[in-house]
Coordinates of C-alpha atoms in Angstrom, one line a residue:
X541 CA 0.0 0.0 0.0
X542 CA 2.8 2.4 0.9
X543 CA 4.6 1.7 -2.4
X544 CA 1.4 2.5 -4.3
X545 CA 1.0 5.8 -2.5
X546 CA 4.7 6.7 -3.3
X547 CA 4.1 5.8 -6.9
X548 CA 0.9 8.0 -7.1
X549 CA 2.8 10.9 -5.5
X550 CA 5.7 10.4 -7.9
X551 CA 3.3 10.3 -11.0
X552 CA 1.5 13.4 -9.8
X553 CA 4.9 15.2 -9.4
X554 CA 5.8 14.3 -13.0
X555 CA 2.4 15.5 -14.3
X556 CA 2.8 18.8 -12.4
X557 CA 6.4 19.3 -13.5
X558 CA 5.6 18.5 -17.2
X559 CA 2.7 21.0 -17.0
X560 CA 5.0 23.8 -15.9
X561 CA 7.7 22.7 -18.3
X562 CA 5.3 23.2 -21.2
X563 CA 4.9 26.9 -20.3
X564 CA 7.5 29.4 -21.3
X565 CA 8.3 33.1 -21.0
X566 CA 7.9 34.8 -24.4
X567 CA 9.6 38.2 -24.5
X568 CA 9.3 41.0 -27.1
X569 CA 10.4 44.6 -27.4
X570 CA 8.2 47.2 -29.1
X571 CA 9.9 50.3 -30.4
X572 CA 7.1 52.7 -31.2
X573 CA 8.1 55.6 -33.4
X574 CA 7.5 57.6 -36.6
X575 CA 7.8 55.6 -39.9
X576 CA 7.5 57.0 -43.4
X577 CA 5.6 54.7 -45.8
X578 CA 4.3 55.0 -49.3
X579 CA 0.7 54.2 -50.0
X580 CA -1.7 55.5 -52.7
X581 CA 1.1 57.3 -54.6
X582 CA 2.4 59.4 -51.7
X583 CA 4.6 59.3 -48.6
X584 CA 3.0 59.4 -45.3
X585 CA 4.4 59.6 -41.7
X586 CA 2.7 57.1 -39.4
X587 CA 3.2 55.7 -35.9
X588 CA 4.4 52.1 -36.1
X589 CA 5.9 49.3 -34.1
X590 CA 9.4 48.0 -35.0
X591 CA 9.3 49.8 -38.3
X592 CA 6.4 47.7 -39.9
X593 CA 2.7 48.0 -40.8
X594 CA 1.1 45.9 -39.4
X595 CA 3.4 45.5 -36.4
X596 CA 5.0 42.2 -35.4
X597 CA 2.9 39.0 -35.0
X598 CA 3.2 37.6 -31.5
X599 CA 3.1 33.8 -31.1
X600 CA 2.6 32.1 -27.8
X601 CA 1.3 28.8 -26.4
X602 CA -1.5 28.5 -23.9
X603 CA 0.0 28.7 -20.4
X604 CA 3.0 31.0 -21.5
X605 CA 3.8 34.3 -19.9
X606 CA 4.1 37.1 -22.3
X607 CA 6.5 40.0 -21.5
X608 CA 6.5 43.0 -23.9
X609 CA 8.8 46.0 -23.3
X610 CA 7.2 49.1 -24.9
X611 CA 9.5 52.0 -25.6
X612 CA 7.5 55.0 -26.7
X613 CA 9.7 56.9 -29.1
X614 CA 6.7 58.5 -30.8
X615 CA 5.5 62.1 -30.2
X616 CA 2.2 60.8 -28.7
X617 CA 1.0 59.3 -25.5
X618 CA 0.6 55.6 -25.9
X619 CA -0.8 52.4 -24.4
X620 CA -1.1 48.9 -25.8
X621 CA -4.3 46.7 -25.3
X622 CA -4.1 42.9 -25.7
X623 CA -7.5 42.5 -27.2
X624 CA -9.4 39.5 -25.9
X625 CA -6.8 38.4 -23.3
X626 CA -8.6 37.7 -20.0
X627 CA -5.8 39.3 -17.9
X628 CA -6.7 37.1 -14.9
X629 CA -5.4 39.1 -11.9
X630 CA -3.2 41.1 -14.3
X631 CA -5.6 44.0 -15.0
X632 CA -2.7 46.4 -14.8
X633 CA -1.6 45.0 -18.2
X634 CA -4.9 45.4 -20.0
X635 CA -3.9 48.8 -21.5
X636 CA -6.9 51.1 -22.2
X637 CA -5.7 54.6 -21.3
X638 CA -7.2 56.1 -18.1
X639 CA -9.2 52.9 -17.5
X640 CA -6.5 50.6 -16.4
X641 CA -3.4 52.8 -16.7
X642 CA -2.1 56.2 -17.4
X643 CA -0.4 56.7 -20.8
X644 CA 3.2 55.8 -21.6
X645 CA 4.4 59.3 -22.3
X646 CA 6.9 60.1 -25.1
X647 CA 10.4 59.1 -24.2
X648 CA 9.1 56.7 -21.5
X649 CA 8.8 52.9 -21.4
X650 CA 6.6 50.3 -19.7
X651 CA 6.7 46.5 -19.5
X652 CA 3.5 44.5 -20.0
X653 CA 3.6 41.1 -18.3
X654 CA 0.7 38.7 -18.1
X655 CA -0.1 35.0 -18.3
X656 CA -2.0 33.6 -21.3
X657 CA -4.4 31.2 -19.5
X658 CA -7.3 29.0 -20.8
X659 CA -7.3 30.6 -24.2
X660 CA -6.4 29.3 -27.7
X661 CA -6.8 30.9 -31.1
X662 CA -6.5 34.3 -32.7
X663 CA -6.5 37.6 -30.8
X664 CA -4.6 40.8 -31.5
X665 CA -2.9 43.8 -29.9
X666 CA -3.4 47.5 -30.7
X667 CA -2.9 51.0 -29.3
X668 CA -5.7 52.1 -27.0
X669 CA -5.1 55.9 -27.2
X670 CA -6.8 58.1 -29.7
X671 CA -6.7 56.8 -33.3
X672 CA -3.2 55.4 -33.0
X673 CA -4.5 51.9 -33.5
X674 CA -5.0 52.8 -37.2
X675 CA -1.3 51.8 -37.6
X676 CA -0.3 50.4 -34.2
X677 CA -1.6 46.9 -34.3
X678 CA -0.7 43.2 -34.9
X679 CA -1.7 39.6 -34.4
X680 CA -1.5 37.7 -31.1
X681 CA -1.7 34.0 -31.9
X682 CA -2.2 31.4 -29.1
X683 CA -1.5 27.8 -30.0
X684 CA -2.3 24.9 -27.7
X685 CA 0.4 24.1 -25.2
X686 CA 2.7 21.1 -25.7
X687 CA 0.8 17.8 -25.6
X688 CA -2.5 19.3 -26.8
X689 CA -3.9 19.7 -30.3
X690 CA -6.4 21.8 -32.3
X691 CA -9.9 20.3 -32.4
X692 CA -9.5 20.0 -36.2
X693 CA -6.8 18.4 -38.4
X694 CA -3.5 20.2 -38.3
X695 CA -3.3 22.7 -41.1
X696 CA -0.4 22.7 -43.6
X697 CA 0.2 26.4 -42.8
X698 CA -1.2 29.2 -40.7
X699 CA -1.8 32.6 -42.3
X700 CA -2.5 35.8 -40.4
X701 CA -4.8 38.2 -42.4
X702 CA -5.2 41.7 -40.8
X703 CA -7.8 44.0 -42.3
X704 CA -7.3 47.7 -41.8
X705 CA -7.9 51.2 -43.0
X706 CA -5.6 53.9 -44.4
X707 CA -5.7 57.7 -44.2
X708 CA -3.7 60.0 -46.5
X709 CA -3.3 62.1 -43.3
X710 CA -2.0 62.1 -39.8
X711 CA -4.8 60.1 -38.0
X712 CA -4.4 62.1 -34.8
X713 CA -5.0 65.3 -36.7
X714 CA -8.1 63.7 -38.4
X715 CA -9.5 62.8 -35.0
X716 CA -8.7 66.1 -33.4
X717 CA -10.3 68.1 -36.2
X718 CA -13.6 66.2 -35.7
X719 CA -13.5 66.5 -31.9
X720 CA -12.7 70.2 -32.2
X721 CA -15.8 71.0 -34.2
X722 CA -18.1 68.5 -32.7
X723 CA -18.6 66.9 -36.1
X724 CA -17.7 63.5 -37.5
X725 CA -14.1 63.0 -38.6
X726 CA -13.1 62.3 -42.2
X727 CA -13.5 58.8 -43.5
X728 CA -10.5 56.8 -44.6
X729 CA -9.0 56.8 -48.1
X730 CA -8.6 53.0 -48.5
X731 CA -8.9 49.6 -46.8
X732 CA -5.9 47.3 -46.4
X733 CA -4.9 43.6 -46.2
X734 CA -1.8 43.2 -44.2
X735 CA -1.0 46.8 -44.6
X736 CA -1.5 47.1 -48.4
X737 CA -4.5 48.5 -50.1
X738 CA -4.4 46.1 -53.1
X739 CA -4.4 46.4 -56.8
X740 CA -7.8 48.1 -57.2
X741 CA -6.2 51.3 -55.8
X742 CA -3.8 53.6 -57.5
X743 CA 0.0 52.8 -57.1
X744 CA -0.8 49.6 -55.1
X745 CA -0.4 46.8 -57.6
X746 CA 3.2 46.1 -57.0
X747 CA 2.8 45.8 -53.2
X748 CA -0.5 43.9 -53.2
X749 CA -0.4 41.1 -50.6
X750 CA 0.2 37.8 -52.3
X751 CA 0.0 34.3 -50.8
X752 CA 1.4 31.3 -52.7
X753 CA -0.3 28.0 -51.9
X754 CA 0.1 24.3 -52.9
X755 CA -2.9 22.5 -54.3
X756 CA -4.5 19.9 -52.1
X757 CA -3.5 21.4 -48.8
X758 CA -5.5 22.9 -46.0
X759 CA -4.5 26.4 -44.6
X760 CA -5.6 28.0 -41.4
X761 CA -6.5 31.7 -42.1
X762 CA -6.5 33.8 -39.0
X763 CA -8.6 36.8 -40.0
X764 CA -8.5 40.0 -37.9
X765 CA -10.6 43.1 -38.4
X766 CA -8.2 45.8 -37.2
X767 CA -10.0 48.6 -39.0
X768 CA -11.1 51.6 -37.0
X769 CA -14.6 52.1 -38.3
X770 CA -15.5 49.5 -40.9
X771 CA -17.1 46.1 -40.9
X772 CA -16.1 43.7 -43.7
X773 CA -17.4 40.9 -45.9
X774 CA -14.4 38.6 -46.5
X775 CA -14.2 36.2 -49.5
X776 CA -11.7 34.2 -51.5
X777 CA -12.8 33.6 -55.1
X778 CA -14.2 30.1 -55.9
X779 CA -13.3 28.8 -52.4
X780 CA -15.4 27.8 -49.4
X781 CA -14.1 28.3 -45.9
X782 CA -14.8 26.4 -42.7
X783 CA -15.2 28.6 -39.6
X784 CA -13.5 26.8 -36.7
X785 CA -13.1 29.7 -34.1
X786 CA -14.2 33.3 -33.4
X787 CA -12.4 35.6 -30.9
X788 CA -10.2 32.7 -29.8
X789 CA -13.1 30.5 -28.9
X790 CA -13.7 27.3 -30.9
X791 CA -16.9 26.8 -32.9
X792 CA -18.7 23.9 -34.4
X793 CA -17.4 23.8 -38.0
X794 CA -19.5 26.1 -40.3
X795 CA -19.0 26.0 -44.0
X796 CA -19.5 29.3 -45.9
X797 CA -18.3 31.3 -48.9
X798 CA -18.2 34.6 -47.0
X799 CA -17.3 35.6 -43.4
X800 CA -18.2 38.9 -41.7
X801 CA -16.1 40.7 -39.2
X802 CA -16.9 43.8 -37.2
X803 CA -13.9 45.9 -35.9
X804 CA -12.2 44.0 -33.1
X805 CA -13.5 40.6 -34.2
X806 CA -11.4 37.6 -35.3
X807 CA -12.4 34.6 -37.3
X808 CA -10.4 31.4 -37.9
X809 CA -11.2 29.5 -41.1
X810 CA -9.8 26.4 -42.8
X811 CA -9.4 26.8 -46.5
X812 CA -8.6 23.7 -48.7
X813 CA -6.9 24.5 -52.0
X814 CA -9.0 22.3 -54.2
X815 CA -9.5 24.5 -57.2
X816 CA -7.7 24.6 -60.6
X817 CA -4.2 26.1 -60.2
X818 CA -4.8 29.8 -61.0
X819 CA -4.8 33.2 -59.3
X820 CA -7.7 34.1 -57.0
X821 CA -8.6 37.3 -55.3
X822 CA -8.6 37.5 -51.5
X823 CA -11.0 40.4 -51.0
X824 CA -12.6 42.4 -48.2
X825 CA -15.4 44.8 -49.1
X826 CA -17.2 47.0 -46.6
X827 CA -20.5 46.1 -44.9
X828 CA -22.2 49.4 -44.3
X829 CA -25.3 49.2 -42.1
X830 CA -25.9 53.0 -42.3
X831 CA -25.9 53.8 -46.0
X832 CA -26.6 57.5 -45.5
X833 CA -23.0 57.9 -44.2
X834 CA -20.1 58.3 -46.7
X835 CA -17.8 55.3 -47.0
X836 CA -15.0 54.0 -49.3
X837 CA -16.6 51.7 -51.8
X838 CA -13.5 50.2 -53.3
X839 CA -12.6 46.9 -51.6
X840 CA -9.1 45.8 -50.6
X841 CA -7.5 42.9 -52.3
X842 CA -4.8 40.2 -51.9
X843 CA -4.1 37.4 -54.4
X844 CA -4.1 33.7 -53.7
X845 CA -1.6 32.1 -56.2
X846 CA -1.5 28.4 -56.8
X847 CA 1.9 26.9 -57.5
X848 CA 2.1 26.5 -61.2
X849 CA -0.4 29.1 -62.0
X850 CA 0.3 31.3 -65.1
X851 CA 0.5 35.1 -64.9
X852 CA -3.1 36.3 -65.5
X853 CA -5.8 38.6 -64.0
X854 CA -7.0 37.1 -60.7
X855 CA -10.4 35.6 -60.6
X856 CA -12.9 37.9 -58.9
X857 CA -15.5 36.6 -56.5
X858 CA -19.1 37.7 -56.6
X859 CA -19.3 40.3 -53.8
X860 CA -22.2 41.0 -51.5
X861 CA -23.8 44.4 -51.8
X862 CA -22.4 46.8 -49.2
X863 CA -25.7 46.9 -47.2
X864 CA -26.5 43.2 -47.3
X865 CA -27.7 43.0 -43.7
X866 CA -29.5 39.6 -44.1
X867 CA -26.2 38.0 -45.3
X868 CA -24.3 39.5 -42.4
X869 CA -26.9 38.4 -39.8
X870 CA -27.1 34.9 -41.3
X871 CA -23.3 34.5 -40.7
X872 CA -23.4 35.9 -37.2
X873 CA -26.4 33.8 -36.0
X874 CA -25.2 30.5 -37.6
X875 CA -22.2 30.2 -35.3
X876 CA -22.3 27.9 -32.3
X877 CA -19.8 27.0 -29.6
X878 CA -17.8 23.8 -29.6
X879 CA -18.8 22.3 -26.3
X880 CA -16.2 19.5 -26.5
X881 CA -13.3 22.0 -26.7
X882 CA -10.8 22.0 -23.9
X883 CA -11.9 25.3 -22.2
X884 CA -15.6 25.2 -22.8
X885 CA -17.7 26.0 -19.7
X886 CA -21.5 25.6 -19.6
X887 CA -23.7 28.7 -19.6
X888 CA -24.4 29.9 -16.1
X889 CA -28.2 29.6 -15.5
X890 CA -28.6 31.8 -12.4
X891 CA -28.4 35.5 -13.3
X892 CA -27.4 37.9 -10.5
X893 CA -27.4 41.2 -12.5
X894 CA -30.0 41.9 -15.2
X895 CA -29.2 44.9 -17.4
X896 CA -31.0 46.5 -20.3
X897 CA -28.6 48.9 -22.1
X898 CA -29.5 51.2 -25.0
X899 CA -26.6 51.8 -27.4
X900 CA -26.6 54.7 -29.9
X901 CA -25.8 58.2 -30.9
X902 CA -27.0 61.5 -29.5
X903 CA -25.8 65.1 -28.9
X904 CA -24.2 67.1 -26.1
X905 CA -24.4 70.8 -25.8
X906 CA -22.0 72.8 -27.9
X907 CA -19.2 74.3 -25.8
X908 CA -17.2 76.2 -28.4
X909 CA -16.2 79.7 -27.3
X910 CA -17.9 82.9 -28.5
X911 CA -20.6 82.6 -31.1
X912 CA -19.0 79.6 -32.9
X913 CA -21.3 76.7 -33.7
X914 CA -20.5 73.0 -33.5
X915 CA -20.6 70.8 -36.6
X916 CA -23.0 68.2 -35.2
X917 CA -26.7 67.9 -35.7
X918 CA -28.7 71.0 -34.6
X919 CA -25.4 72.8 -34.3
X920 CA -24.5 70.7 -31.3
X921 CA -21.7 68.2 -30.7
X922 CA -22.1 64.6 -31.7
X923 CA -22.1 62.2 -28.8
X924 CA -22.7 58.6 -28.1
X925 CA -24.0 56.9 -25.0
X926 CA -25.2 53.8 -23.2
X927 CA -28.4 54.3 -21.3
X928 CA -28.1 58.0 -22.1
X929 CA -24.9 58.3 -20.2
X930 CA -22.1 59.5 -22.4
X931 CA -18.8 58.2 -20.9
X932 CA -16.0 60.5 -20.1
X933 CA -12.6 59.1 -19.2
X934 CA -10.8 60.6 -16.1
X935 CA -7.4 62.0 -16.6
X936 CA -5.7 62.5 -13.2
X937 CA -5.8 58.8 -12.2
X938 CA -6.7 55.6 -13.9
X939 CA -10.0 54.0 -12.8
X940 CA -8.1 50.7 -11.9
X941 CA -5.7 52.6 -9.6
X942 CA -8.6 54.4 -8.0
X943 CA -10.3 51.0 -7.4
X944 CA -7.2 49.5 -6.0
X945 CA -6.3 52.5 -3.7
X946 CA -9.9 53.3 -2.9
X947 CA -9.7 56.8 -4.2
X948 CA -13.0 58.8 -4.5
X949 CA -13.9 61.3 -7.2
X950 CA -12.5 59.4 -10.2
X951 CA -15.7 57.5 -11.2
X952 CA -19.2 57.0 -9.8
X953 CA -20.9 53.6 -9.4
X954 CA -24.4 54.7 -10.5
X955 CA -24.5 53.5 -14.1
X956 CA -28.2 52.6 -14.5
X957 CA -29.4 49.1 -15.2
X958 CA -32.0 50.5 -17.7
X959 CA -32.4 53.6 -19.7
X960 CA -33.9 56.7 -17.9
X961 CA -36.7 56.8 -20.5
X962 CA -38.5 53.9 -22.3
X963 CA -39.4 54.7 -25.9
X964 CA -39.8 53.0 -29.3
X965 CA -36.0 52.4 -29.6
X966 CA -35.7 51.4 -33.3
X967 CA -38.5 53.7 -34.7
X968 CA -36.9 55.9 -37.3
X969 CA -39.4 58.6 -36.4
X970 CA -37.3 59.1 -33.2
X971 CA -34.3 60.0 -35.3
X972 CA -34.3 63.7 -34.1
X973 CA -36.7 63.4 -31.2
X974 CA -35.6 66.4 -29.0
X975 CA -36.8 64.8 -25.8
X976 CA -34.4 61.9 -26.1
X977 CA -31.5 63.1 -28.3
X978 CA -29.5 65.1 -25.7
X979 CA -27.2 63.5 -23.3
X980 CA -24.5 64.5 -20.7
X981 CA -21.0 63.4 -20.1
X982 CA -20.1 61.5 -16.9
X983 CA -17.9 58.7 -15.6
X984 CA -20.6 56.2 -14.5
X985 CA -19.6 52.6 -14.0
X986 CA -21.4 49.4 -13.0
X987 CA -20.2 47.8 -9.8
X988 CA -20.7 44.0 -9.4
X989 CA -19.7 41.4 -6.9
X990 CA -16.9 38.9 -7.6
X991 CA -18.3 35.8 -9.5
X992 CA -21.6 37.4 -10.2
X993 CA -23.3 36.4 -13.4
X994 CA -24.3 39.4 -15.6
X995 CA -26.8 39.4 -18.4
X996 CA -27.0 42.4 -20.7
X997 CA -29.6 43.2 -23.3
X998 CA -27.8 45.5 -25.8
X999 CA -30.5 47.5 -27.6
X1000 CA -29.7 49.5 -30.6
X1001 CA -31.5 52.8 -31.1
X1002 CA -32.5 54.9 -34.1
X1003 CA -31.4 58.2 -32.7
X1004 CA -29.5 60.0 -35.5
X1005 CA -29.8 56.9 -37.6
X1006 CA -29.5 53.2 -37.0
X1007 CA -26.3 51.2 -37.5
X1008 CA -24.6 48.1 -36.4
X1009 CA -22.5 48.7 -33.3
X1010 CA -19.6 46.4 -32.4
X1011 CA -19.4 46.2 -28.6
X1012 CA -16.2 44.9 -27.0
X1013 CA -15.9 43.7 -23.4
X1014 CA -12.5 43.7 -21.7
X1015 CA -11.4 41.0 -19.3
X1016 CA -14.0 38.4 -20.2
X1017 CA -15.6 36.3 -22.9
X1018 CA -19.4 36.3 -23.0
X1019 CA -22.0 34.0 -24.4
X1020 CA -24.1 35.3 -27.2
X1021 CA -27.5 33.9 -26.2
X1022 CA -29.6 35.5 -28.9
X1023 CA -29.8 38.4 -31.3
X1024 CA -32.5 39.9 -33.6
X1025 CA -34.1 43.0 -35.1
X1026 CA -36.4 45.6 -33.7
X1027 CA -37.1 46.2 -30.0
X1028 CA -36.2 43.3 -27.6
X1029 CA -39.3 41.6 -26.2
X1030 CA -38.4 39.7 -23.0
X1031 CA -41.6 37.7 -23.2
X1032 CA -40.9 36.2 -26.7
X1033 CA -37.2 36.8 -27.4
X1034 CA -36.0 35.1 -24.2
X1035 CA -37.5 31.8 -25.7
X1036 CA -34.8 32.1 -28.4
X1037 CA -31.9 31.8 -26.0
X1038 CA -29.3 29.3 -26.8
X1039 CA -28.2 28.0 -23.4
X1040 CA -26.6 24.8 -24.8
X1041 CA -23.9 25.8 -27.3
X1042 CA -23.9 29.5 -27.8
X1043 CA -20.9 31.2 -29.5
X1044 CA -18.4 32.8 -27.1
X1045 CA -17.0 36.2 -28.1
X1046 CA -15.3 39.3 -26.7
X1047 CA -16.8 41.5 -29.4
X1048 CA -20.4 41.4 -30.5
X1049 CA -21.9 43.2 -33.6
X1050 CA -25.2 44.4 -32.3
X1051 CA -27.5 44.1 -35.3
X1052 CA -28.5 47.3 -37.1
X1053 CA -31.8 48.4 -35.6
X1054 CA -31.8 45.4 -33.3
X1055 CA -30.6 43.8 -30.1
X1056 CA -28.3 41.1 -28.7
X1057 CA -28.3 39.4 -25.3
X1058 CA -25.0 38.4 -23.8
X1059 CA -24.1 36.7 -20.5
X1060 CA -20.8 36.4 -18.6
X1061 CA -19.4 35.5 -15.1
X1062 CA -17.5 38.4 -13.5
X1063 CA -14.8 36.2 -12.0
X1064 CA -11.9 38.6 -12.5
X1065 CA -11.5 41.6 -10.0
X1066 CA -10.7 45.0 -11.5
X1067 CA -12.0 47.6 -13.9
X1068 CA -13.1 46.4 -17.3
X1069 CA -14.3 48.6 -20.1
X1070 CA -17.2 47.7 -22.3
X1071 CA -17.3 50.0 -25.3
X1072 CA -18.0 50.4 -29.0
X1073 CA -15.1 49.3 -31.1
X1074 CA -15.8 52.0 -33.7
X1075 CA -13.1 54.6 -32.9
X1076 CA -15.4 57.3 -34.3
X1077 CA -17.8 56.5 -31.4
X1078 CA -15.5 55.8 -28.4
X1079 CA -14.3 59.4 -28.0
X1080 CA -18.0 60.4 -28.2
X1081 CA -18.7 58.4 -25.1
X1082 CA -20.2 55.0 -26.2
X1083 CA -18.7 53.1 -23.3
X1084 CA -19.0 52.3 -19.6
X1085 CA -17.0 49.9 -17.3
X1086 CA -17.6 47.1 -14.9
X1087 CA -15.9 47.4 -11.5
X1088 CA -15.6 43.8 -10.3
X1089 CA -15.0 43.6 -6.5
X1090 CA -12.3 41.5 -5.1
X1091 CA -13.1 37.9 -4.1
X1092 CA -12.9 36.4 -0.6
X1093 CA -9.4 35.0 -0.9
X1094 CA -5.9 36.3 -1.8
X1095 CA -6.1 34.3 -5.1
X1096 CA -9.2 36.2 -6.1
X1097 CA -7.9 39.7 -5.1
X1098 CA -6.2 42.1 -7.5
X1099 CA -2.5 42.4 -6.6
X1100 CA -0.5 45.7 -6.5
X1101 CA 0.6 47.4 -9.7
X1102 CA 4.1 46.7 -11.0
X1103 CA 6.9 49.0 -10.0
X1104 CA 7.2 50.8 -13.4
X1105 CA 3.4 51.4 -13.6
X1106 CA 2.9 54.7 -15.5
X1107 CA 1.6 57.7 -13.5
X1108 CA -0.5 60.5 -14.8

């Protein structure tokens, strides 16, 4: 009996040691500084990481510790957000400026250190100050740790595809011009695939992204929408794709000829090269849910080239029309979670916090000096809000530090669980309803207890026009229980909830003129933003935050900040 106990202890020790041995410390340095690049027939100075656009891809395995030394050699304040990383007990590394940290000022540095736990798939990193993420972004790829496999056949090759936007201007100036007048900023001049606009734009044929493939192989495309303000339809001519993950959460395989991505979302697809050896367009064209607004209509292209293909004009796929909402919604609603995957947890059934949150645009009073008028509707400033609260970030201390040090006056915990006024939310006749269009700026957050289950109905509104809003939650994945059009009806729409195998995401595209219901467990203490991932709307206030209280034990309590934590 004693020998059996010794053997079990010995075996357990080997298992524990091998688990630790499979984890590693992955270290990178980011030099962020000015870079002159040529796009669309002209030179443009941008802010970039390590002299490239996009920035470097980061590859880790689940269980690794990622350490990134950020040296800010740019003329702007800077932070880096690790989009979709849970940051379990490492909220100091999450990155959104004035939410979890003060900015890394020009000439300063900061080291982000965090563990990548219970996540596999495609995420990404980007700047979280102003519009810097237009050019400061890159892929963050999490492979299974040693001894584990993908829940699908191992692909021949993995290919990151980052979709973006390009301005023939300094993006900080573009944003500031819009904020100064209270109007909307200028739209981009092009879309990009892996930093290149593609051969449908002037002066872009030579640098169009090209991918050579071997016939009869399967490739894993890791598609990331890093654009500031545009959703995309993504296609590869004459090829079907099999969706196997979204936002670093595995899905049941879903075969489609088109995928749809809102800003902030990622989609992993398997593509089998089973067509005649030729040249095929990889293409992303905009999905515009608010057609009254200006947009760039020319899609961005790459070229898939079979080995042995002759030089010829690439084959063009049939493209969805830019406002094909039924096609977009069909894609979003056909995705389901893979319950047999390693990190799947069943949907919590007991809900502790019920929230109904309206999401949309509005106005705040014009505050320009003298007799000057603002450029927004009714000569006011454009604003955006949740439950009619237009979020304003503090500047003298980050909210996370205020939470940790118990400092008053940085935020208030009175974010409402429902809007102050009930109305016909998606009725276009309310577009300019003066009784509901105005809002005010505040720093209201929602405080919840550790391990509470939160359910949010995200309800789009028609104020100043209806559009699809991508909403991103920091620090957690959430289950997408249901989504639809019109006003949410709890009596009937709650019957549509998928409580068995819903998709998990960190960013949800709330349907244009519709609603989505999400649910998550608040098991990570700290301050976590939830906000629109259209960068035209975040400075306008379409955000709030969850303040999750510490748990009952040291292992569920936020530790102190690192020694080099930036101060305001």
